[in-house]
mmCIF file of C-alpha atoms (C1' of nucleotides) in Angstrom:
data_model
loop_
_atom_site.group_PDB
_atom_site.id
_atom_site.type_symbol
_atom_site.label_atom_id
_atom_site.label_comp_id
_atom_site.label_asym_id
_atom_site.label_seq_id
_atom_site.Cartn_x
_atom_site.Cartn_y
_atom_site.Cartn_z
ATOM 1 C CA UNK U 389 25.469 -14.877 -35.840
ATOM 2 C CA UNK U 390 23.905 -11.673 -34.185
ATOM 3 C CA UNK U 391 25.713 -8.350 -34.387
ATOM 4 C CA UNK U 392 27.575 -7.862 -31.404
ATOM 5 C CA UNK U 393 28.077 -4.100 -29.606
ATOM 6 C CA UNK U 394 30.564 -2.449 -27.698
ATOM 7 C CA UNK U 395 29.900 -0.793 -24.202
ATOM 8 C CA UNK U 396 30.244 2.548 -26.096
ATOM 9 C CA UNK U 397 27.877 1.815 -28.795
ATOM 10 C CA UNK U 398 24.941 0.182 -26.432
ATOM 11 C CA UNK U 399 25.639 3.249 -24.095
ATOM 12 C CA UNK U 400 25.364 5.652 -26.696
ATOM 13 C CA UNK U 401 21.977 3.697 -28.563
ATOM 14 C CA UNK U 402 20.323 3.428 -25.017
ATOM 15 C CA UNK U 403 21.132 7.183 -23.920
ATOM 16 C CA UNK U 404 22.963 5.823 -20.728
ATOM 17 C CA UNK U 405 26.946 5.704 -19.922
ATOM 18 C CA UNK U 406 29.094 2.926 -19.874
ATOM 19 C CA UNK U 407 29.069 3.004 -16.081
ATOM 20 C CA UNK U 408 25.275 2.366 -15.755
ATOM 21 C CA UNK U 409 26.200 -0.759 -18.500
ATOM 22 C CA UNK U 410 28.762 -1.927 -16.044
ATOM 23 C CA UNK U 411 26.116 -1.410 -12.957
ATOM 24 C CA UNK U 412 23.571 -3.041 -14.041
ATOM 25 C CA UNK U 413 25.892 -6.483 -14.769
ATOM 26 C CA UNK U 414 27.131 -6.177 -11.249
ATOM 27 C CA UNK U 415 23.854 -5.906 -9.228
ATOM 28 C CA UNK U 416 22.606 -8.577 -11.665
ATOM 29 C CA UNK U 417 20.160 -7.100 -13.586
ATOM 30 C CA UNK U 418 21.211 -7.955 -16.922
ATOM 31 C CA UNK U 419 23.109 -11.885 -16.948
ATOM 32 C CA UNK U 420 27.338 -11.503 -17.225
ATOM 33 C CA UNK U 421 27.758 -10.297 -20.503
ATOM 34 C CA UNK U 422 30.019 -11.892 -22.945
ATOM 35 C CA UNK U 423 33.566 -11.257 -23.847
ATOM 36 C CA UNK U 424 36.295 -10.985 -26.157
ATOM 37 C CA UNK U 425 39.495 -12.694 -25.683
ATOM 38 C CA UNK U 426 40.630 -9.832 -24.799
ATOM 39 C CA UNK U 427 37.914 -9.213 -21.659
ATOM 40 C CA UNK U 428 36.032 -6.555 -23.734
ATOM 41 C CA UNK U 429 32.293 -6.760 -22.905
ATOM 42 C CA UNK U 430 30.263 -7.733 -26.446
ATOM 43 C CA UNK U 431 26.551 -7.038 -26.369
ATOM 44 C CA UNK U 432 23.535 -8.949 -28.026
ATOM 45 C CA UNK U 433 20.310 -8.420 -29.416
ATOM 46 C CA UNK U 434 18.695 -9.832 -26.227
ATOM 47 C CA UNK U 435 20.489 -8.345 -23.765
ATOM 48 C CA UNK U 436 19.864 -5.177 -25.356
ATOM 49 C CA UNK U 437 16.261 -5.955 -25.587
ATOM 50 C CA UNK U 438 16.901 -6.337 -21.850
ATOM 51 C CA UNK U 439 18.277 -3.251 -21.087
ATOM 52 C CA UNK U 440 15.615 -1.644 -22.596
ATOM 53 C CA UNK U 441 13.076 -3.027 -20.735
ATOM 54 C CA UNK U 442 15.179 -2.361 -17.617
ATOM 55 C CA UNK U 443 14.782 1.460 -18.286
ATOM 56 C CA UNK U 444 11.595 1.551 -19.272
ATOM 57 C CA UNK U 445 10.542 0.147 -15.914
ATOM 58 C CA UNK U 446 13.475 3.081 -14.631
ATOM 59 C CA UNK U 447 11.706 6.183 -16.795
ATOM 60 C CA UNK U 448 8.086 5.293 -17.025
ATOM 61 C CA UNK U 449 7.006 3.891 -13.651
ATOM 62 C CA UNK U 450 9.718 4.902 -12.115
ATOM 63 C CA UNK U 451 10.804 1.932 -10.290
ATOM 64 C CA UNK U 452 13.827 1.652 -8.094
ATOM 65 C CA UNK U 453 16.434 -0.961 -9.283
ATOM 66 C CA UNK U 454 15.039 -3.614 -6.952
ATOM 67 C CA UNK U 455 11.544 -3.183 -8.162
ATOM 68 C CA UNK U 456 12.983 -3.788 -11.549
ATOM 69 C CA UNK U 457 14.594 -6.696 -10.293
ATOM 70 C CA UNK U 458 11.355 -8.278 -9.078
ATOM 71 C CA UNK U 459 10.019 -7.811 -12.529
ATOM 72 C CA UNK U 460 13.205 -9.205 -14.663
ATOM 73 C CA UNK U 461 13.089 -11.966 -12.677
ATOM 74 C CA UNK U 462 9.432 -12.793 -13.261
ATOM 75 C CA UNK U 463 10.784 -12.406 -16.957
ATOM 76 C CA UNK U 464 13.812 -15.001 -16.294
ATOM 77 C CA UNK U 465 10.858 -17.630 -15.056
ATOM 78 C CA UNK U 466 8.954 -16.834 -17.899
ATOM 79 C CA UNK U 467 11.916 -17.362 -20.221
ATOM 80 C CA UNK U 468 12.593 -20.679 -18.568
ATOM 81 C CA UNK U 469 8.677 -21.665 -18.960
ATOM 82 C CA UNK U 470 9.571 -20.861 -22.638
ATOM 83 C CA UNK U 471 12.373 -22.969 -22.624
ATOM 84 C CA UNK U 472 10.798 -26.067 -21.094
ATOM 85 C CA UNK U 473 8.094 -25.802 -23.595
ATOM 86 C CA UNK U 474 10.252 -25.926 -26.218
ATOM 87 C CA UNK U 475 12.109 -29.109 -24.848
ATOM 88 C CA UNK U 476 8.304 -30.559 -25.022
ATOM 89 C CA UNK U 477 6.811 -31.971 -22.063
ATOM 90 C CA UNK U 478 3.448 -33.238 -20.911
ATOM 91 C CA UNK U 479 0.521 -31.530 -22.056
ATOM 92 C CA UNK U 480 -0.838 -31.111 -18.407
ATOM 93 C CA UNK U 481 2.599 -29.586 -17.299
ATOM 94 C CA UNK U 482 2.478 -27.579 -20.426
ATOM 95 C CA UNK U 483 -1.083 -26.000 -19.079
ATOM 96 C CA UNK U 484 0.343 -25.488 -15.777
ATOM 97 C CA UNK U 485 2.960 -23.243 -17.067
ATOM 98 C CA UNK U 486 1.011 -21.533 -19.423
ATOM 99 C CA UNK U 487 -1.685 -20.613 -16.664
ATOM 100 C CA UNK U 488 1.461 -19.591 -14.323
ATOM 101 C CA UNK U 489 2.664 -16.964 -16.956
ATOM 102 C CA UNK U 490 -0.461 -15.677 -17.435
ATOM 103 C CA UNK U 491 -1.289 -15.264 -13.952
ATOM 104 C CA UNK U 492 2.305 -13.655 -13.564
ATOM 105 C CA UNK U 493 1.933 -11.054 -16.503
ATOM 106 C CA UNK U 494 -1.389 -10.104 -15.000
ATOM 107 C CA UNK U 495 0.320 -8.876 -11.751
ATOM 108 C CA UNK U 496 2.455 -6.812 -13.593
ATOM 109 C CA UNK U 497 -0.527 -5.187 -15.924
ATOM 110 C CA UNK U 498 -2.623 -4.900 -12.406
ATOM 111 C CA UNK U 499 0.538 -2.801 -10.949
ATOM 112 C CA UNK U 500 0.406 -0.595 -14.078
ATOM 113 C CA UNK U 501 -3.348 -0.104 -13.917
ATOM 114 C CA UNK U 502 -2.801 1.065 -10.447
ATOM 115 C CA UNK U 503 -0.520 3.857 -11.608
ATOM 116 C CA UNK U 504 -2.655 4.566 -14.088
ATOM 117 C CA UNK U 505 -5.906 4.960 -12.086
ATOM 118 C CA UNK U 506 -3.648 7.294 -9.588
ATOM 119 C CA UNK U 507 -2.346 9.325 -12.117
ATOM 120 C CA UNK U 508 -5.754 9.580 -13.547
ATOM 121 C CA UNK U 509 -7.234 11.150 -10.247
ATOM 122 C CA UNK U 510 -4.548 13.199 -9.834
ATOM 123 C CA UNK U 511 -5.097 14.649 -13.342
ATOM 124 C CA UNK U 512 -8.429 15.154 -12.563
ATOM 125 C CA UNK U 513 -7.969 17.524 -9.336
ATOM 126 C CA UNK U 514 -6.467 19.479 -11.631
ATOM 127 C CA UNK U 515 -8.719 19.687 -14.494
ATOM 128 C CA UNK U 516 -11.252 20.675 -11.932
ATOM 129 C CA UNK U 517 -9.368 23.760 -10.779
ATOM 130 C CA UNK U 518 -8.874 24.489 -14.545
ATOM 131 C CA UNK U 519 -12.659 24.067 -15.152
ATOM 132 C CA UNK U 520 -13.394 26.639 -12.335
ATOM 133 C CA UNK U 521 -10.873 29.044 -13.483
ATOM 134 C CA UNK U 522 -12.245 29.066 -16.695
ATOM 135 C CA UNK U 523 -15.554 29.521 -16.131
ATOM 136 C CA UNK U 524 -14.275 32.534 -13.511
ATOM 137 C CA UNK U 525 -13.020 33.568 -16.819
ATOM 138 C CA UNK U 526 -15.890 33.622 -19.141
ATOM 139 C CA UNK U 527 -17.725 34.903 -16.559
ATOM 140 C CA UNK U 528 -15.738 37.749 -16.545
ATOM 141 C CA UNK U 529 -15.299 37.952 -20.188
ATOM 142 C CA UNK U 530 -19.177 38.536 -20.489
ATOM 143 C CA UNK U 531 -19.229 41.356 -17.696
ATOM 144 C CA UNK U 532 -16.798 43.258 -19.562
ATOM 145 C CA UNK U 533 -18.666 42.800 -22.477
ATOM 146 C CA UNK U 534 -21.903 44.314 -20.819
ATOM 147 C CA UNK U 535 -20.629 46.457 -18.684
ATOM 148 C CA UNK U 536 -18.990 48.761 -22.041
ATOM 149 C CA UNK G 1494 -9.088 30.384 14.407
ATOM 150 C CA UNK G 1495 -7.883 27.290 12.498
ATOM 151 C CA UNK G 1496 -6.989 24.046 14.497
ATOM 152 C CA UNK G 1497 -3.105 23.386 15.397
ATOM 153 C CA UNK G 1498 -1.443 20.199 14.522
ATOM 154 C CA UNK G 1499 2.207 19.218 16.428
ATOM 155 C CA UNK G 1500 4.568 17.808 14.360
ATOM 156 C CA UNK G 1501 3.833 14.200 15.425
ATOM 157 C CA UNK G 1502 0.419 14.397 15.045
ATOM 158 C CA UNK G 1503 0.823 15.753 11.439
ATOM 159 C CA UNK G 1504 3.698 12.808 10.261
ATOM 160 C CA UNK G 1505 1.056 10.353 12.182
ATOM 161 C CA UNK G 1506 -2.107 11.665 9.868
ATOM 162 C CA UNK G 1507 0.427 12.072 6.618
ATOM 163 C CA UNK G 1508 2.122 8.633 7.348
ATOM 164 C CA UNK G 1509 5.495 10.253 7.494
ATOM 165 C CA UNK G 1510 7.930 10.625 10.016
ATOM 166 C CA UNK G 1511 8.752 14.453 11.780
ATOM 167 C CA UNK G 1512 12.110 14.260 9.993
ATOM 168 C CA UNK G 1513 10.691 14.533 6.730
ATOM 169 C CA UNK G 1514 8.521 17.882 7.789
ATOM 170 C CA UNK G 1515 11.299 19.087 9.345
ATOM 171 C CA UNK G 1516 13.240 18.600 5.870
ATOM 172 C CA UNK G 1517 10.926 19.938 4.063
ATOM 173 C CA UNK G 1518 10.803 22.779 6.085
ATOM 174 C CA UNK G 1519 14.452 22.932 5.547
ATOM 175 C CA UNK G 1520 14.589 22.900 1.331
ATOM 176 C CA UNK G 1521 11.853 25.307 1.193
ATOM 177 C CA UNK G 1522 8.731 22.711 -0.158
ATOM 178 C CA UNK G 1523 6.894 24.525 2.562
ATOM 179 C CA UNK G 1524 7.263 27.975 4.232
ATOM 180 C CA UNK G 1525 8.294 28.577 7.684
ATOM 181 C CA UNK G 1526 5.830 26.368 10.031
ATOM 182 C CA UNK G 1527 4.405 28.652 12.510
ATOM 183 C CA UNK G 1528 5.885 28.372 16.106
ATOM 184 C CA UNK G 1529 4.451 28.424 19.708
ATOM 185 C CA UNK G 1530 6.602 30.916 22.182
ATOM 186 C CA UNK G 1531 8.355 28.062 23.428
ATOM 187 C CA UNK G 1532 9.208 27.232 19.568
ATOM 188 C CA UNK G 1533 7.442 24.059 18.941
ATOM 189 C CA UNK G 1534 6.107 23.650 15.289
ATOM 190 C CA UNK G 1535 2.279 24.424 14.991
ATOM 191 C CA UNK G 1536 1.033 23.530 11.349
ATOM 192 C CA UNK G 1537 -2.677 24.592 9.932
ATOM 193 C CA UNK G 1538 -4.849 22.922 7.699
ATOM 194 C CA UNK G 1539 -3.360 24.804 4.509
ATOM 195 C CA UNK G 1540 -0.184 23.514 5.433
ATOM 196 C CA UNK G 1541 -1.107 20.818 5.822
ATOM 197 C CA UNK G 1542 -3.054 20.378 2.666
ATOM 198 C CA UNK G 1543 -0.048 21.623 0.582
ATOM 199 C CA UNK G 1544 1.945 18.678 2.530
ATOM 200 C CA UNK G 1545 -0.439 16.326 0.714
ATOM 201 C CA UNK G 1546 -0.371 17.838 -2.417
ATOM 202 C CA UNK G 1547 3.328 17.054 -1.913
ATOM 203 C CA UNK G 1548 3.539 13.525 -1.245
ATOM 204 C CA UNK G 1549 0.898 12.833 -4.424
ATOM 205 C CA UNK G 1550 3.114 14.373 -6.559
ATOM 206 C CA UNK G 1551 6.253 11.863 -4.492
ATOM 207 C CA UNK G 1552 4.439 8.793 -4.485
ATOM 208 C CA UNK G 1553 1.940 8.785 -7.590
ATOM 209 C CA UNK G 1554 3.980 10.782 -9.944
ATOM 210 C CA UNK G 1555 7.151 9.274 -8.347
ATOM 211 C CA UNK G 1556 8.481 13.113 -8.787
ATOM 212 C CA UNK G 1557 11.939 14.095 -7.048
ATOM 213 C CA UNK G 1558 11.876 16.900 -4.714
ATOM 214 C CA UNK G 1559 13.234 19.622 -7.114
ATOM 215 C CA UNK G 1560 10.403 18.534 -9.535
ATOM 216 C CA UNK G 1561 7.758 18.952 -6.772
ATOM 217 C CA UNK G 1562 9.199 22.280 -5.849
ATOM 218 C CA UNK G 1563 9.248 23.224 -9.610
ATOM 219 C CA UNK G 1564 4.914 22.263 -9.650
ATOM 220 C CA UNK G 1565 4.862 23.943 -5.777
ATOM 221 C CA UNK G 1566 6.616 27.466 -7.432
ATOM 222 C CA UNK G 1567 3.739 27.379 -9.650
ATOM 223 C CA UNK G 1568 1.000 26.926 -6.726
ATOM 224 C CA UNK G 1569 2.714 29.610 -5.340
ATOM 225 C CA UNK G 1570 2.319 31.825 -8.494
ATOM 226 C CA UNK G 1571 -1.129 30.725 -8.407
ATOM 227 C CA UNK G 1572 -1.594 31.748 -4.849
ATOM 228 C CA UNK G 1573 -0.306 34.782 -5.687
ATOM 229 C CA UNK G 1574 -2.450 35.673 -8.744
ATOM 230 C CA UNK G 1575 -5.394 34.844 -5.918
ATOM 231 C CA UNK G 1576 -4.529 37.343 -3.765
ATOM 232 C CA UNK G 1577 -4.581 39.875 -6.145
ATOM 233 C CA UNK G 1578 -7.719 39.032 -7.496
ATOM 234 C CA UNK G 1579 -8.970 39.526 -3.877
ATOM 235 C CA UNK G 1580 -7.120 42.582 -3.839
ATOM 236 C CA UNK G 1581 -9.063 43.808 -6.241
ATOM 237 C CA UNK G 1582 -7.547 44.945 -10.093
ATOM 238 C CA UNK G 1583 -8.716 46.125 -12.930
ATOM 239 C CA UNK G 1584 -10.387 44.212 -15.550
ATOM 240 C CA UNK G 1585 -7.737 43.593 -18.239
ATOM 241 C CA UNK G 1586 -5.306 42.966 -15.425
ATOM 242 C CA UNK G 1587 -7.572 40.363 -14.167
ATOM 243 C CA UNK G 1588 -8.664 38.938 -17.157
ATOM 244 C CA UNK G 1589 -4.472 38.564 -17.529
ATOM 245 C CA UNK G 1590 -4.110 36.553 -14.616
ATOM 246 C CA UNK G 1591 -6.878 34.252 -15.108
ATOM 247 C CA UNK G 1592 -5.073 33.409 -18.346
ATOM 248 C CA UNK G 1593 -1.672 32.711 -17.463
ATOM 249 C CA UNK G 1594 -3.344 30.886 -14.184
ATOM 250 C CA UNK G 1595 -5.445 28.489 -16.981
ATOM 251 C CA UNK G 1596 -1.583 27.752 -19.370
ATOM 252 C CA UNK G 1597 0.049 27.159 -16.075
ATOM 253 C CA UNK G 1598 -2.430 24.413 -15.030
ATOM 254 C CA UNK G 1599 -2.748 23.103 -18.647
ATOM 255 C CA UNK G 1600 1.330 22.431 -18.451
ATOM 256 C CA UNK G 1601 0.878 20.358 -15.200
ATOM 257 C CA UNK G 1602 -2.207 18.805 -16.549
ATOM 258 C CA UNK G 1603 -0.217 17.814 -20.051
ATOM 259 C CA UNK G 1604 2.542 16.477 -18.091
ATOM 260 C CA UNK G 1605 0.366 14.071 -16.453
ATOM 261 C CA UNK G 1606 -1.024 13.522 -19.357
ATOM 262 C CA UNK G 1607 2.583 12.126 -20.985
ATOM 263 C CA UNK G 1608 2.951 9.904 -18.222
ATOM 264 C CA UNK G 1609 -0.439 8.206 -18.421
ATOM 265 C CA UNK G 1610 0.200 8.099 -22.323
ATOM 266 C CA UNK G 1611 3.577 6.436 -21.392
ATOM 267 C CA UNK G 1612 1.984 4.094 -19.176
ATOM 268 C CA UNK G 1613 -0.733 2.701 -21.236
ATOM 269 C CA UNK G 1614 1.714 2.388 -24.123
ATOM 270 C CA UNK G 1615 4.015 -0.481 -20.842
ATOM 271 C CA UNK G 1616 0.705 -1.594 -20.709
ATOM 272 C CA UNK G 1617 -0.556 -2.435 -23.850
ATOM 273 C CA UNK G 1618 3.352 -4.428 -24.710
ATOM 274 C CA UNK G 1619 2.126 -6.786 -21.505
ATOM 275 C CA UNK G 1620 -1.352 -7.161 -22.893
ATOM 276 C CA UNK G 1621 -0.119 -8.091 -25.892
ATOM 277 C CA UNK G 1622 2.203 -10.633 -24.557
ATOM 278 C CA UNK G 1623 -0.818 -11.561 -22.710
ATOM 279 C CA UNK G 1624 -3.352 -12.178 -25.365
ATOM 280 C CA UNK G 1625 -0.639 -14.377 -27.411
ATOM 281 C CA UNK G 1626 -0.141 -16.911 -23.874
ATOM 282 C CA UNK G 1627 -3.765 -17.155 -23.214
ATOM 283 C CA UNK G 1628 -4.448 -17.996 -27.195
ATOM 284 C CA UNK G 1629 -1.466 -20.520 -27.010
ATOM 285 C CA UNK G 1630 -3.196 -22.041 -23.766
ATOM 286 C CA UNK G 1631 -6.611 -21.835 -25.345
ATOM 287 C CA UNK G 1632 -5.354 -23.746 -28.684
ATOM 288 C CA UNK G 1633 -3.768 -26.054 -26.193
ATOM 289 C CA UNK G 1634 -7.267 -26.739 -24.004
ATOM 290 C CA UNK G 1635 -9.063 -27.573 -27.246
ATOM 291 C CA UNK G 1636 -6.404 -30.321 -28.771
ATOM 292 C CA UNK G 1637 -6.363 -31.957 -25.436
ATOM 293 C CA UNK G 1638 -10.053 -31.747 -25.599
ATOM 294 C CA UNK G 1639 -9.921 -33.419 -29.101
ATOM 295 C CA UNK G 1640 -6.951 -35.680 -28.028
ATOM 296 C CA UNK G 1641 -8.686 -37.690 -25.627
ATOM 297 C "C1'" DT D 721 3.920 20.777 40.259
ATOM 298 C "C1'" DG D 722 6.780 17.565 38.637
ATOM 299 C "C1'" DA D 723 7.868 13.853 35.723
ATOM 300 C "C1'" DA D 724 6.896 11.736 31.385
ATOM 301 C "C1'" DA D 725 6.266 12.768 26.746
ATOM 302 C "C1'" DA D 726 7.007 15.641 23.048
ATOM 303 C "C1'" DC D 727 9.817 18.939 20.874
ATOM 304 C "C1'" DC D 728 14.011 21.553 19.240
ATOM 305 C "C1'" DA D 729 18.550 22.345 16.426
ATOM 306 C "C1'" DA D 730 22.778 20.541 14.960
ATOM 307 C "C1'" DA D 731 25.303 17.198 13.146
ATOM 308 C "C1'" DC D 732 26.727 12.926 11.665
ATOM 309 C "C1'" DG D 733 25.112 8.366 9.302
ATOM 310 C "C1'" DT D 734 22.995 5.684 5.490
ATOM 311 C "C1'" DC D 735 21.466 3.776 1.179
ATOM 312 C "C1'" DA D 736 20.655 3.714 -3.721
ATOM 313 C "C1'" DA D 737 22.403 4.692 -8.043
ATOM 314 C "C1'" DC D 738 25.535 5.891 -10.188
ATOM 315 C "C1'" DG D 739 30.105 9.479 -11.213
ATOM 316 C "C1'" DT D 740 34.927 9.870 -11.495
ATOM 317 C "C1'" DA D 741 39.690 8.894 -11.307
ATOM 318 C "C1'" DA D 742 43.799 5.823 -11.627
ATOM 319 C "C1'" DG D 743 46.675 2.532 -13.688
ATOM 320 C "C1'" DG D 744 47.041 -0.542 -17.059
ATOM 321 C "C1'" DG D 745 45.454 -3.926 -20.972
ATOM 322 C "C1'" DT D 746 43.056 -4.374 -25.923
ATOM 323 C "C1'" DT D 747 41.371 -2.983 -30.617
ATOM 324 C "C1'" DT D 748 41.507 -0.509 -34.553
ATOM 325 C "C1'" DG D 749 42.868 2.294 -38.294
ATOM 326 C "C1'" DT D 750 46.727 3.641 -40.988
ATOM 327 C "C1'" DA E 1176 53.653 -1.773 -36.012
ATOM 328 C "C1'" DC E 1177 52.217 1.737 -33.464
ATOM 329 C "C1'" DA E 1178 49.521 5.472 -31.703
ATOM 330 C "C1'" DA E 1179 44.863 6.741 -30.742
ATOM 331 C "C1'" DA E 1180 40.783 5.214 -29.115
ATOM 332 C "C1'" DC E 1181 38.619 2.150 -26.428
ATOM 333 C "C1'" DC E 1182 38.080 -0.981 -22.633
ATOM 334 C "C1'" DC E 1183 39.103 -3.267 -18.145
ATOM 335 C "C1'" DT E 1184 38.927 -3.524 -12.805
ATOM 336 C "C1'" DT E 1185 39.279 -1.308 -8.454
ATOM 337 C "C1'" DA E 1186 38.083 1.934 -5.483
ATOM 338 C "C1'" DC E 1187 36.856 6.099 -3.679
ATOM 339 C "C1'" DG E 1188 33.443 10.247 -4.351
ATOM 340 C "C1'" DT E 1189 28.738 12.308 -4.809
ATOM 341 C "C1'" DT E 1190 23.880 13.438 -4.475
ATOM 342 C "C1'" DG E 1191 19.179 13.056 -2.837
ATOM 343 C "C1'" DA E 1192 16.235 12.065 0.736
ATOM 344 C "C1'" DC E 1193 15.907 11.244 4.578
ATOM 345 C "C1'" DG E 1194 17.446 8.234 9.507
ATOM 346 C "C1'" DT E 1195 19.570 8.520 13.930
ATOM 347 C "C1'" DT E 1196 21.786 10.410 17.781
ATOM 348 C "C1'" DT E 1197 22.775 13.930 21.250
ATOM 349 C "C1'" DG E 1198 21.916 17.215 24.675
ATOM 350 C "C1'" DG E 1199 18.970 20.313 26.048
ATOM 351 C "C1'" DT E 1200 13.982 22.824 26.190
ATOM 352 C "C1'" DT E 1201 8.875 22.886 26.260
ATOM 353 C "C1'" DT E 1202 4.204 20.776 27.005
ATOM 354 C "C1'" DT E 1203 1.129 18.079 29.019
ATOM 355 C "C1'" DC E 1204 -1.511 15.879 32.373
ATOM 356 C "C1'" DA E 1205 -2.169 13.282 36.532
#
DNA sequence: TGAAAACCAAACGTCAACGTAAGGGTTTGT
DNA sequence: ACAAACCCTTACGTTGACGTTTGGTTTTCA
């Protein structure tokens, strides 16, 4: 039996608010969480793992919710892939699904490579600048030096 | 004498619409566009350039405006430190302003930096999720090899 | 030179991604 | 067993980054 978390507690171990919690269940990012008799939401592992994965697609790339969703829901076909393998099922299916996944968690490493090869030129531009100012620099370093 | 570009044929080269020059007229990410008599926008070449600096930072870094305008105040300062070069100043004063020129570009640089480091860290999760399919699918390939 | 095309400022509209407040149940510690 | 702390739903509010509309002015070019 996995631990289970309030709102409060997942809020406060994912550095987000309750509100963002109850968000991202109602635009269907995360599946309808379960409850206590009482209605109170109760959090797994998974969902937490979830959530996690959410943001990190929020904070790192920066993606807007629906961007996220695309992604999450090539994770909820993979899952299901996952689950049909487990159930057993004919080895050629069983290729098919594997070469599916694959081809879908390549997408998502191509997007990422993307940012990275932007980011990468943009860092550049600016390492040359900082290359010409320093040399500007030394330059000027060794006239002082002379010219005393 | 520098080449004038109307608003629309500026958001047509940029790929943005007039309202967003306009707006970003408006918040300050660019000073006042100069006008005809008649008070139509006339935009140069550094103007323009500074536009595209802007929209990097918005669409590769995924930066908000008030972040851009936080790396534009520091172009600015740059600018600024330019012109006084030009100017003309004495040595140590120059020497000073090449300096704090070089620790403001390493900051933006080691920003970027962080968010490629980020990045590759995404990546290297789906890689990894990668590499375990693709041996699953290659164990699978060489019993049904065997199998048969 | 005159009409079509482009431009202006001002102001209201929109959409995403939550924030905040209200009114009332549920859990928990003592 | 009871108050404090927590949680629920509902619904309206907010902020950023523009979109769209209006009513009038300026440019352009045939």
């Amino acid at each position: 039996m996995g631990k289970a978390w309030s709102v409060e507690a997942v809020a406060g171990r994912l550095g987000i608010t309750t509100r963002t919690l109850h968000y991202y269940e109602e635009v269907g990012l995360i599946p309808p969480v379960q409850r206590t008799p009482g209605g109170h939401r109760m959090y797994d592992e998974a969902t937490i793992a979830r959530l996690e994965q959410i943001l990190r697609l929020r904070d790192v790339l920066g993606y807007t919710l629906q961007e996220i969703r695309q992604v999450m829901d090539v994770e909820d076909v993979l899952q299901g892939y996952r689950a049909q393998l487990e159930a057993g099922v004919e080895p050629e299916v069983r290729m098919d699904i594997l070469e599916h996944s694959i081809q879908l968690l390549e997408t998502v490493v191509a997007h990422i490579d993307e940012k990275v090869e932007r980011l990468e030129a943009m860092r550049q531009r600016y390492r040359e600048r900082l290359a010409r100012i320093e040399e500007k620099l030394a330059k000027h370093r060794k006239e002082v030096d002379e010219g005393e």
